[in-house]
XYZ file of C-alpha atoms in Angstrom:
753
model
C -36.228 -55.812 76.752
C -37.247 -53.598 79.575
C -37.263 -49.856 78.865
C -36.593 -50.300 75.136
C -38.869 -50.299 72.084
C -37.920 -52.412 69.084
C -38.787 -50.426 66.011
C -37.674 -52.549 63.077
C -34.940 -54.751 61.733
C -31.804 -52.847 60.867
C -31.579 -54.583 57.524
C -34.915 -53.047 56.591
C -33.883 -49.478 57.554
C -30.181 -49.733 57.153
C -29.918 -46.067 56.348
C -31.039 -45.097 59.832
C -27.608 -46.136 61.089
C -26.169 -43.087 59.359
C -28.055 -40.611 61.501
C -26.187 -38.556 63.994
C -29.061 -38.122 66.420
C -27.876 -39.218 69.932
C -31.336 -40.497 70.779
C -30.968 -43.345 68.331
C -28.566 -46.269 68.704
C -28.042 -49.447 66.737
C -27.435 -52.762 68.426
C -25.215 -54.597 66.049
C -25.765 -57.964 67.684
C -29.546 -57.797 67.494
C -29.541 -55.831 64.210
C -32.356 -53.699 65.597
C -32.799 -49.975 65.778
C -33.355 -48.973 69.401
C -34.616 -45.732 70.860
C -33.083 -44.758 74.159
C -35.450 -43.468 76.748
C -38.346 -44.673 78.597
C -41.931 -44.904 77.516
C -41.251 -44.576 73.634
C -44.616 -42.889 73.043
C -46.062 -41.111 70.027
C -43.446 -38.364 70.059
C -40.654 -40.815 69.425
C -42.580 -42.502 66.648
C -43.204 -39.168 64.905
C -39.559 -38.136 65.232
C -38.439 -41.445 63.836
C -40.773 -41.236 60.870
C -39.610 -37.694 60.093
C -35.946 -38.687 60.021
C -36.629 -41.754 57.944
C -38.507 -39.588 55.453
C -35.599 -37.125 55.181
C -33.133 -39.933 54.541
C -35.340 -41.475 51.877
C -35.802 -38.112 50.172
C -32.029 -37.535 50.185
C -31.423 -40.895 48.544
C -34.012 -40.177 45.872
C -32.460 -36.770 45.124
C -29.000 -38.276 44.855
C -30.229 -40.989 42.547
C -32.062 -38.415 40.433
C -28.944 -36.227 40.241
C -26.822 -39.122 39.045
C -29.386 -39.954 36.392
C -29.410 -36.368 35.201
C -25.602 -36.311 35.015
C -25.575 -39.517 32.999
C -28.261 -38.135 30.707
C -26.427 -34.821 30.339
C -23.154 -36.564 29.548
C -24.934 -38.736 27.057
C -26.350 -35.630 25.414
C -22.897 -33.987 25.296
C -21.307 -36.893 23.507
C -19.977 -35.783 20.107
C -21.942 -37.442 17.320
C -20.042 -39.503 14.845
C -20.384 -36.927 12.097
C -19.073 -34.206 14.411
C -16.110 -36.359 15.418
C -15.231 -36.717 11.751
C -15.573 -32.979 11.340
C -13.310 -32.406 14.355
C -10.711 -34.743 12.957
C -10.796 -32.909 9.643
C -10.465 -29.504 11.318
C -7.606 -30.770 13.490
C -5.743 -31.842 10.391
C -6.299 -28.439 8.816
C -4.963 -26.757 11.950
C -1.741 -28.770 11.849
C -0.910 -28.669 8.130
C 0.525 -25.587 6.411
C -0.001 -25.579 2.652
C 2.472 -23.025 1.360
C 1.366 -23.342 -2.243
C -1.684 -21.162 -1.538
C -2.157 -17.740 0.002
C -4.315 -19.160 2.816
C -4.458 -22.488 4.622
C -5.807 -23.980 7.840
C -8.900 -22.437 9.422
C -9.789 -19.570 7.129
C -12.557 -17.771 9.021
C -13.513 -17.097 12.665
C -16.519 -19.376 12.123
C -14.165 -22.316 11.481
C -12.117 -21.456 14.556
C -15.164 -21.267 16.827
C -16.480 -24.556 15.471
C -13.135 -26.247 16.081
C -12.940 -24.986 19.648
C -16.532 -26.040 20.400
C -16.126 -29.558 19.035
C -12.765 -30.073 20.758
C -14.198 -28.951 24.101
C -17.209 -31.268 23.809
C -15.005 -34.177 22.857
C -12.759 -33.548 25.845
C -15.718 -33.580 28.264
C -17.524 -36.576 26.823
C -14.481 -38.791 26.232
C -12.566 -38.822 29.511
C -11.243 -42.318 28.887
C -10.721 -41.799 25.136
C -7.138 -42.091 23.954
C -7.818 -40.635 20.516
C -5.728 -37.617 19.588
C -8.103 -34.903 18.470
C -5.440 -32.372 17.629
C -3.844 -29.403 19.321
C -5.249 -27.791 22.391
C -7.756 -25.205 21.126
C -6.331 -22.613 23.502
C -2.958 -22.824 21.710
C -4.544 -22.228 18.306
C -3.106 -19.116 16.642
C -2.293 -17.654 13.224
C 1.048 -18.089 11.532
C 2.658 -16.487 8.493
C 5.024 -18.117 6.001
C 6.684 -17.465 2.667
C 4.693 -18.952 -0.158
C 6.376 -21.748 -2.084
C 7.819 -20.362 -5.307
C 10.535 -21.333 -7.712
C 12.269 -18.037 -7.016
C 12.918 -17.078 -3.403
C 11.405 -13.703 -2.534
C 13.762 -11.434 -0.605
C 12.411 -7.933 -1.280
C 8.993 -6.294 -1.263
C 7.327 -2.912 -1.722
C 5.831 -0.963 1.146
C 2.475 -1.216 -0.656
C 2.592 -5.013 -0.306
C 2.730 -4.800 3.484
C 0.007 -2.161 3.483
C -2.290 -4.383 1.415
C -1.714 -7.287 3.802
C -2.489 -5.069 6.799
C -5.710 -3.976 5.129
C -6.627 -7.604 4.519
C -6.167 -8.432 8.217
C -8.141 -5.363 9.295
C -11.045 -6.302 7.058
C -10.903 -9.853 8.405
C -11.023 -8.661 12.021
C -13.661 -6.041 11.332
C -15.896 -8.503 9.542
C -15.700 -6.601 6.236
C -13.606 -9.064 4.308
C -16.074 -8.710 1.449
C -14.487 -5.343 0.680
C -17.073 -2.950 2.087
C -15.904 0.371 3.446
C -17.230 2.271 6.403
C -17.827 5.809 5.195
C -18.747 7.236 8.594
C -15.095 8.020 9.253
C -14.642 9.690 5.893
C -12.830 12.984 6.018
C -14.429 14.208 2.806
C -18.196 14.235 3.297
C -18.992 14.990 -0.349
C -17.319 11.845 -1.541
C -19.219 8.601 -1.930
C -17.655 5.192 -1.525
C -19.761 3.022 -3.769
C -16.755 1.234 -5.154
C -15.628 -1.631 -2.911
C -12.063 -1.703 -1.689
C -10.574 -5.070 -2.361
C -7.853 -6.161 0.035
C -5.255 -8.510 -1.405
C -2.640 -10.860 -0.023
C 0.823 -10.273 -1.547
C 2.224 -12.886 -3.861
C 4.896 -13.905 -1.352
C 2.711 -14.474 1.734
C 0.941 -17.583 2.998
C -1.367 -17.037 5.991
C -2.094 -20.131 8.087
C -5.189 -20.145 10.313
C -6.163 -16.561 9.431
C -9.497 -17.057 11.177
C -7.688 -17.138 14.521
C -6.387 -13.568 14.168
C -7.874 -11.350 16.852
C -5.271 -8.600 17.142
C -2.663 -6.775 15.048
C 0.321 -5.020 16.610
C 2.564 -2.781 14.475
C 5.869 -1.474 15.759
C 7.681 1.132 13.662
C 11.319 1.605 14.608
C 13.284 4.579 13.288
C 17.011 3.901 13.441
C 19.008 7.158 13.491
C 22.023 7.572 11.243
C 25.373 7.159 12.983
C 28.965 7.284 11.850
C 29.560 3.702 12.908
C 27.009 2.371 10.422
C 28.505 3.926 7.291
C 31.141 1.204 6.956
C 28.541 -1.592 7.006
C 26.967 -2.875 3.760
C 23.541 -2.354 5.310
C 23.047 -0.174 8.392
C 20.123 -2.378 9.495
C 22.066 -5.615 9.181
C 22.597 -6.053 12.938
C 18.941 -5.415 13.665
C 17.791 -7.883 11.024
C 20.140 -10.571 12.297
C 18.771 -10.110 15.789
C 15.179 -10.498 14.579
C 16.122 -13.685 12.731
C 17.825 -15.012 15.856
C 14.713 -14.369 17.957
C 12.715 -16.897 16.026
C 15.261 -19.197 14.359
C 15.552 -21.784 17.215
C 11.787 -22.322 17.169
C 11.562 -22.455 13.401
C 14.087 -25.139 12.533
C 11.549 -26.881 10.325
C 10.392 -23.710 8.590
C 13.088 -23.874 5.937
C 12.021 -27.273 4.597
C 11.329 -27.435 0.906
C 8.113 -29.445 1.175
C 4.928 -27.624 0.359
C 3.190 -29.093 3.418
C 4.708 -29.067 6.883
C 3.702 -29.128 10.499
C 2.697 -25.843 12.039
C 5.035 -24.361 14.623
C 4.506 -22.428 17.794
C 5.721 -19.243 16.113
C 6.474 -18.193 12.571
C 8.084 -15.197 10.901
C 8.855 -13.571 7.554
C 11.611 -11.009 7.072
C 11.832 -8.996 3.853
C 13.899 -6.047 2.697
C 11.365 -3.351 1.828
C 11.418 -0.279 -0.423
C 9.566 2.537 1.324
C 9.444 5.111 -1.487
C 10.315 5.689 -5.118
C 12.446 8.411 -6.630
C 14.095 11.238 -4.703
C 11.118 12.379 -2.642
C 11.845 11.167 0.883
C 8.905 9.355 2.483
C 8.494 7.785 5.899
C 7.498 4.154 6.343
C 4.307 5.356 8.082
C 3.210 7.043 4.859
C 3.860 3.867 2.897
C 2.026 1.594 5.354
C -0.878 3.899 6.171
C -1.881 5.611 2.921
C -3.195 4.562 -0.460
C -1.559 7.434 -2.330
C -3.145 7.983 -5.703
C -4.907 4.621 -5.708
C -8.424 4.394 -6.979
C -9.591 1.263 -5.199
C -6.986 0.491 -2.597
C -5.399 -2.097 -4.879
C -1.822 -2.305 -6.009
C -0.890 -0.585 -9.275
C -0.752 -3.857 -11.208
C -4.227 -4.851 -10.026
C -5.640 -1.414 -10.857
C -4.155 -1.676 -14.340
C -5.661 -5.129 -14.703
C -9.062 -3.786 -13.666
C -8.822 -0.960 -16.207
C -7.719 -3.409 -18.889
C -10.803 -5.547 -18.234
C -13.048 -2.484 -18.607
C -11.317 -1.463 -21.820
C -11.544 -4.990 -23.192
C -15.323 -5.002 -22.683
C -15.718 -1.647 -24.436
C -13.431 -2.380 -27.381
C -15.304 -3.113 -30.584
C -14.297 -5.566 -33.227
C -12.911 -2.771 -35.410
C -10.592 0.048 -34.307
C -11.919 3.617 -34.207
C -11.602 5.766 -37.277
C -9.343 8.790 -37.463
C -12.320 11.151 -37.347
C -13.540 9.570 -34.095
C -10.125 9.978 -32.507
C -9.790 13.561 -33.746
C -13.193 14.441 -32.309
C -12.111 13.004 -28.977
C -8.820 14.911 -29.041
C -10.652 18.140 -29.901
C -12.531 17.814 -26.608
C -9.243 17.425 -24.748
C -7.576 20.557 -26.160
C -6.589 23.200 -23.628
C -8.450 26.492 -23.777
C -6.638 29.802 -24.060
C -7.395 30.608 -20.408
C -6.006 27.250 -19.305
C -2.834 27.798 -21.300
C -2.319 31.232 -19.742
C -2.940 29.909 -16.235
C -0.587 26.957 -16.722
C 2.230 29.108 -18.091
C 2.215 28.076 -21.761
C 4.171 30.445 -24.035
C 1.857 33.247 -25.171
C 2.725 36.009 -27.638
C 2.625 39.460 -26.059
C 1.930 41.619 -29.179
C 0.943 40.515 -32.671
C 1.337 43.241 -35.256
C -0.341 43.123 -38.591
C 2.958 43.132 -40.413
C 5.060 42.011 -37.522
C 6.736 38.827 -36.668
C 4.827 35.594 -36.343
C 2.087 36.203 -38.952
C 4.156 36.963 -42.012
C 4.089 34.586 -44.894
C 6.915 32.102 -44.616
C 7.548 31.798 -48.365
C 10.171 34.534 -48.151
C 12.059 33.122 -45.183
C 15.084 32.229 -47.283
C 14.949 28.528 -46.352
C 14.704 25.797 -48.999
C 11.293 24.260 -49.629
C 10.968 20.863 -47.924
C 7.804 19.797 -49.686
C 5.856 19.528 -46.447
C 8.304 17.135 -44.802
C 10.196 17.777 -41.601
C 13.728 18.939 -42.330
C 16.371 17.694 -39.934
C 17.817 20.622 -37.974
C 21.378 19.735 -38.995
C 20.540 20.405 -42.646
C 19.605 24.016 -41.897
C 22.632 26.348 -41.929
C 23.148 28.009 -38.580
C 23.344 31.524 -40.011
C 20.072 31.119 -41.919
C 18.423 29.691 -38.790
C 19.492 32.680 -36.720
C 18.248 35.046 -39.403
C 14.921 33.206 -39.542
C 14.396 33.506 -35.775
C 15.421 37.164 -35.888
C 12.936 37.944 -38.638
C 9.997 35.829 -37.505
C 10.573 35.591 -33.747
C 8.000 36.879 -31.257
C 8.149 38.146 -27.698
C 6.653 35.882 -25.045
C 5.548 36.925 -21.585
C 6.472 35.249 -18.335
C 3.864 33.662 -16.122
C 4.622 36.021 -13.243
C 4.865 39.118 -15.465
C 7.516 40.593 -17.727
C 8.853 38.946 -20.847
C 11.625 36.614 -21.921
C 14.683 38.074 -23.556
C 14.943 35.189 -26.043
C 12.849 35.215 -29.192
C 10.233 32.480 -29.674
C 8.803 31.243 -32.959
C 5.182 30.249 -33.480
C 3.675 27.787 -35.891
C 1.370 30.373 -37.480
C -1.444 32.707 -36.616
C -4.092 31.210 -34.363
C -6.727 32.726 -36.677
C -5.214 31.288 -39.803
C -7.617 29.105 -41.759
C -6.468 25.633 -42.690
C -8.909 23.113 -44.081
C -6.425 20.245 -44.107
C -6.884 17.272 -41.780
C -5.125 17.895 -38.468
C -2.089 15.790 -37.759
C -1.351 14.387 -34.280
C 2.146 14.425 -32.807
C 3.652 13.287 -29.544
C 6.391 15.576 -28.237
C 8.906 15.188 -25.427
C 12.141 16.943 -24.517
C 15.030 16.326 -22.153
C 16.686 19.287 -20.458
C 19.885 19.976 -18.565
C 20.509 22.623 -15.946
C 22.741 25.516 -17.022
C 23.756 28.737 -15.334
C 20.824 30.418 -17.110
C 18.293 27.755 -16.147
C 17.024 24.652 -17.937
C 17.990 24.344 -21.601
C 17.107 21.864 -24.320
C 19.411 18.833 -24.726
C 17.232 16.355 -26.659
C 13.967 16.604 -28.575
C 11.797 13.803 -29.932
C 8.612 14.057 -31.973
C 6.555 11.110 -33.188
C 3.583 11.214 -35.589
C 0.462 9.124 -35.026
C -0.331 6.732 -37.865
C -2.703 3.973 -36.687
C -4.627 3.028 -33.548
C -4.044 -0.532 -32.332
C -6.641 -2.408 -30.273
C -5.474 -4.105 -27.085
C -5.516 -7.893 -27.074
C -4.627 -8.420 -23.418
C -4.191 -6.617 -20.126
C -1.518 -4.297 -21.499
C -2.500 -1.468 -23.830
C -0.950 -2.008 -27.214
C 1.148 0.956 -28.378
C -0.215 2.807 -31.343
C 1.714 2.806 -34.599
C 3.826 5.926 -34.863
C 6.588 7.298 -37.015
C 9.608 8.924 -35.409
C 9.985 12.209 -37.260
C 12.630 13.836 -35.100
C 15.029 12.578 -32.432
C 18.143 14.658 -32.074
C 20.518 15.980 -29.438
C 20.934 19.725 -28.992
C 23.956 21.589 -27.691
C 23.058 23.984 -24.829
C 24.018 27.617 -25.323
C 25.185 28.160 -21.711
C 27.572 26.410 -19.375
C 26.026 23.219 -17.957
C 25.729 23.057 -14.176
C 23.976 19.686 -13.876
C 23.348 17.155 -16.639
C 20.696 15.364 -14.494
C 21.844 12.101 -16.051
C 19.609 9.970 -13.819
C 16.567 11.579 -15.402
C 17.654 12.911 -18.799
C 20.152 10.245 -19.777
C 22.409 13.069 -20.967
C 26.122 13.145 -20.156
C 28.965 15.480 -21.067
C 30.447 12.783 -23.283
C 27.230 12.467 -25.269
C 26.921 16.205 -25.904
C 30.595 16.792 -26.667
C 30.427 16.063 -30.448
C 26.988 17.677 -30.937
C 26.820 20.880 -32.994
C 23.041 21.225 -33.418
C 21.723 24.450 -31.908
C 18.309 25.449 -30.620
C 17.628 27.946 -33.419
C 17.980 25.178 -35.998
C 15.368 23.082 -34.154
C 13.083 26.126 -33.976
C 13.298 26.627 -37.719
C 12.622 22.975 -38.507
C 9.523 22.750 -36.282
C 8.110 26.155 -37.205
C 8.335 25.351 -40.933
C 6.796 21.873 -40.516
C 3.934 22.342 -38.031
C 0.621 23.751 -39.210
C -1.640 25.827 -36.944
C -4.317 23.112 -36.809
C -1.943 20.295 -35.873
C -2.349 18.780 -32.404
C 0.650 18.439 -30.116
C 0.375 15.920 -27.275
C 2.693 15.952 -24.281
C 2.941 15.672 -20.529
C 3.329 19.084 -18.849
C 3.937 20.305 -22.361
C 4.470 23.921 -21.280
C 7.982 22.970 -20.109
C 8.834 21.382 -23.454
C 7.529 24.329 -25.463
C 9.483 26.764 -23.332
C 12.635 24.691 -23.800
C 11.996 24.716 -27.572
C 11.105 28.459 -27.567
C 8.030 27.467 -29.557
C 4.447 28.803 -29.499
C 1.596 26.474 -30.489
C -2.061 26.872 -29.547
C -3.549 23.393 -30.077
C -2.146 21.145 -27.385
C -3.349 18.185 -25.313
C -1.661 17.965 -21.926
C -2.010 14.510 -20.325
C -0.999 15.962 -16.967
C -4.222 18.034 -17.121
C -6.378 15.420 -18.836
C -5.669 12.930 -16.027
C -5.452 15.488 -13.249
C -6.987 14.647 -9.866
C -10.383 16.049 -8.979
C -8.842 18.583 -6.600
C -7.180 20.293 -9.616
C -3.953 20.521 -7.636
C -2.366 17.089 -7.966
C -0.528 16.166 -11.158
C 0.478 12.567 -11.677
C 3.789 11.619 -13.202
C 3.880 10.117 -16.666
C 5.405 6.985 -15.201
C 2.477 6.529 -12.796
C -0.151 7.158 -15.467
C 1.547 4.739 -17.830
C 1.606 2.000 -15.201
C -1.910 2.735 -13.999
C -3.732 3.146 -17.313
C -1.548 1.510 -19.958
C -0.107 -1.195 -17.679
C 3.251 -0.249 -19.184
C 6.452 0.332 -17.212
C 8.513 3.258 -18.464
C 11.424 5.277 -17.093
C 12.850 2.211 -15.375
C 16.277 3.772 -15.782
C 16.947 7.233 -17.147
C 14.204 8.932 -19.148
C 13.944 8.248 -22.854
C 12.199 11.027 -24.771
C 11.042 8.646 -27.511
C 9.500 6.287 -24.958
C 7.851 9.194 -23.147
C 6.469 10.672 -26.375
C 4.940 7.302 -27.290
C 3.409 6.886 -23.813
C 1.856 10.346 -23.656
C 0.422 9.940 -27.153
C -1.133 6.571 -26.227
C -2.656 8.061 -23.068
C -4.340 10.830 -25.049
C -5.603 8.414 -27.708
C -7.058 6.049 -25.114
C -8.845 8.960 -23.452
C -10.133 10.229 -26.802
C -11.446 6.761 -27.647
C -12.925 5.708 -24.287
C -13.980 9.145 -23.056
C -15.310 9.394 -19.500
C -15.064 5.632 -19.032
C -11.325 6.105 -18.560
C -10.794 7.992 -15.302
C -7.727 9.391 -13.616
C -6.406 7.856 -10.394
C -7.333 9.487 -7.128
C -5.057 12.182 -5.739
C -3.094 12.236 -2.488
C -5.073 15.117 -0.988
C -8.455 14.723 -2.647
C -9.620 11.130 -2.546
C -7.074 9.322 -0.486
C -7.680 6.033 1.228
C -6.004 5.386 4.563
C -6.037 2.426 6.904
C -7.618 4.735 9.485
C -10.908 4.234 7.661
C -10.721 0.500 8.371
C -9.809 0.596 12.048
C -11.815 -2.178 13.750
C -14.614 -1.393 16.185
C -16.140 -3.353 19.036
C -19.775 -4.396 18.937
C -20.687 -1.431 21.110
C -19.106 0.912 18.572
C -16.358 2.089 20.913
C -12.886 2.586 19.407
C -10.706 -0.478 19.304
C -7.583 1.013 17.718
C -4.673 2.740 19.421
C -1.837 4.781 17.903
C 1.143 5.416 20.159
C 4.041 7.730 19.360
C 5.434 11.226 19.596
C 3.157 14.229 19.286
C 4.844 15.218 16.011
C 4.233 11.796 14.485
C 0.597 11.790 15.590
C 0.069 15.299 14.218
C 1.566 14.441 10.831
C -0.091 11.070 10.264
C -3.072 10.401 12.561
C -4.899 13.414 13.941
C -5.385 15.290 10.615
C -7.793 12.568 9.517
C -11.220 11.955 11.017
C -11.075 8.637 12.868
C -12.203 6.902 16.049
C -8.795 5.675 17.216
C -7.056 6.550 20.458
C -3.965 8.737 19.944
C -1.503 8.503 22.846
C 1.561 10.746 22.916
C 4.771 9.320 24.393
C 8.325 10.389 23.611
C 10.557 7.826 25.317
C 10.978 4.277 24.027
C 10.244 2.808 27.456
C 6.928 4.673 27.777
C 5.865 3.590 24.305
C 6.713 -0.018 25.141
C 4.662 0.034 28.355
C 1.677 1.587 26.603
C 1.901 -0.891 23.741
C 2.022 -3.937 26.033
C -0.805 -2.543 28.135
C -3.123 -2.293 25.138
C -1.992 -5.705 23.845
C -2.341 -7.748 27.037
C -4.290 -5.620 29.537
C -7.965 -5.647 30.378
C -8.697 -3.063 27.648
C -7.275 -5.012 24.741
C -7.221 -3.223 21.419
C -7.598 -5.026 18.119
C -5.092 -2.691 16.434
C -2.057 -1.319 18.277
C 0.203 0.900 16.144
C 3.370 2.196 17.817
C 6.092 4.463 16.440
C 9.402 4.761 18.287
C 12.637 6.586 17.499
C 15.740 4.928 18.912
C 18.152 7.200 20.799
C 20.921 8.685 18.723
C 23.782 7.110 20.598
C 25.810 3.898 20.744
C 23.214 2.161 22.938
C 20.493 2.255 20.267
C 20.997 -1.397 19.357
C 20.809 -2.497 23.002
C 17.594 -0.491 23.432
C 16.179 -2.210 20.359
C 17.103 -5.645 21.708
C 15.397 -5.042 25.028
C 12.298 -3.643 23.322
C 11.826 -6.608 20.992
C 12.535 -9.234 23.664
C 9.905 -7.788 26.006
C 7.282 -7.623 23.276
C 7.907 -11.137 21.929
C 7.874 -12.561 25.450
C 4.374 -11.198 26.104
C 2.984 -11.526 22.603
C -0.593 -12.873 22.824
C -1.365 -16.088 20.972
C -3.950 -14.734 18.490
C -1.850 -11.649 17.624
C 0.063 -10.804 14.438
C 3.122 -8.631 15.122
C 4.682 -6.436 12.437
C 8.084 -4.829 13.053
C 9.031 -2.220 10.443
C 12.369 -0.407 10.361
C 13.722 2.616 8.493
C 17.186 4.138 8.679
C 18.228 7.795 8.807
C 14.904 9.421 7.882
C 15.596 12.812 9.489
C 19.075 13.013 7.976
C 17.751 12.183 4.507
C 15.145 14.931 4.755
C 17.756 17.485 5.733
C 20.075 16.401 2.900
C 17.199 16.573 0.409
C 16.480 20.161 1.428
C 20.128 21.146 1.095
C 20.314 19.563 -2.337
C 17.276 21.487 -3.516
C 18.788 24.780 -2.349
C 22.181 24.107 -3.905
C 20.691 23.112 -7.267
C 18.813 26.383 -7.522
C 20.284 28.542 -10.296
C 20.439 31.467 -7.868
C 22.690 29.548 -5.479
C 26.404 30.307 -5.496
C 27.353 27.036 -3.778
C 26.467 24.606 -6.533
C 25.925 20.872 -6.408
C 28.770 18.738 -7.705
C 28.635 15.174 -9.020
C 30.551 13.964 -5.952
C 27.898 15.448 -3.678
C 25.195 13.833 -5.776
C 26.881 10.427 -5.495
C 27.105 10.692 -1.705
C 23.514 11.907 -1.513
C 22.146 9.046 -3.612
C 24.033 6.528 -1.488
C 22.546 7.929 1.712
C 19.127 8.136 0.091
C 19.247 4.437 -0.762
C 19.909 3.629 2.904
C 16.716 5.449 3.837
C 14.713 4.176 0.872
C 15.363 0.532 1.743
C 14.196 -0.702 5.128
C 13.082 -3.990 6.616
C 9.800 -5.552 7.724
C 9.421 -8.629 9.933
C 6.083 -10.411 10.382
C 5.619 -12.597 13.458
C 2.839 -15.108 13.918
C 1.785 -16.516 17.266
């Protein structure tokens, strides 16, 4: 082969055929690698060896890479124990157990483990046909009604607030109940007591560990004339919310306690935003722990107090001397009585009224027992008050024109054992102000130890419970509170002076009267007594400004519900007496609830933070709403002011789905006061649900006619003033209460991803 150099057999260096160098050719017939050119020489041999070395090195690298991939894949294979764990977690993800408050993956640790194992199994088992469960990316929380014999349709605003707090603690990693005090508005206060977040009795949270974001949308629906004919002004809005989710939740209404999880879940409940006649916004109900000591619901606080009392209770009840010593420490001082407006005698003459001996009063001797006022002749009663009555000064100066009677000189010596009485009165509004309509007095007989969560009522004897005819024309019977009606008082002929005589003759100067805001009762009775225990002061908040209602104290401390309808003076007298006795027995161990302005918990203190400590909570709404509810409190949340519904929607979606996602997005919108308000609401909800992130819990809260109710409440207060010439009729009160109920009852819808 002239001019050619045979290098080697092509079968030996078969890889040389892959080179692209034009100087090398392969003769397929001779199966030899041939170098074109003449002479061959050392240069060609060196070039050939270099290229062969590169090809060999490339083959070795490729082989090594394949080995590494096989080894890596082998390492990534899910062990058998992990595959069992993945199968177990997948089952938990799919099954909703509505008998319990939580089901599925309970913590973020479980969620991260499930995602990790599912991803490894997907990589290592390309040809595996085993179903390992849902796609981890689609994993999200859901919310359901807990299985109960009785279907829950209504809830309190505090229930939703407690559930929000539970989610915030879960997201913030403080589900153990710890509280961050760095955001505390009151620097002198310490937060050693943990705040325990609770799940309401009606809620079942599935996969709570997957929650990464909470979005709250408050919608204020303005009052309109077209809604007055409807049974519920929010009915259209509620039906629309149910329709948004109903097609996807066809299996949610099954009666089985275990069911397959759905792509989206929801709970809709009619919600009471406030109690009584004091108009409150839904923001106040959802955001604040008003008067709560530990952030728990009233029933749970009462249960906690009952546990403490049960531990301190001895095997035998306290003696009378122990209770009397405790009550002595609770008596109001003279300065306190003057400051609070208790009836105080202006002038006490040596031979004047009030300190004369009562043997010559002309009334028959009762032998130390309480004479019923009806048995005292009216003329003798008037003469008694005229002879022994005293002048009492007003709190703001001056004196009352009516004569008061006192139970004896404050300096009078009496070595007898003090008696303890509970006193309560019901008043009606007359043209001359509030006048007595019913009086009840009970006498303490025996202390009863509690055997359970509820405080057992002490044994008492009802000494007096009678109706009294007002002296002036009645403007308002206040039946909802007093239980008094015109029909009830029509046959009554007992007058105030007869009650004054009966009490003044019976009570001794060293007796102890117990009541709640007792200065009002004593002024209604025109009675002066200097040894009183006022439970409104005994259980007053630390700020010395907030007074709690007797109903709240009874529920909080005694775990006893009173005043469920109209007030009953006998029930109130028993409750206030039991409160004082419990305080006298337990002392400082029994504390008052926290006040609205002094030690008030708010959800702002539990706003989640990122790891870097930057704020991760956003509040969106009008400047007025932010000023009233957000900015007065020290917090690290963003406060964004927008007035229009469209601007609020854009800001809310931006913080829910944008690059700067917030863990808590709280938005407050007011629908326009026109016929298109429902259409605006529809568009708002559809846009939000369409872009709702998977790991987000959405709460839609609604309240009707808040501004109108506040205006009507102010007008009612002005008209009921005794100085007003307009007056407030029963027809106006009926219309007002009907409108107030529309504002009091709202609706809350929870949406899961």
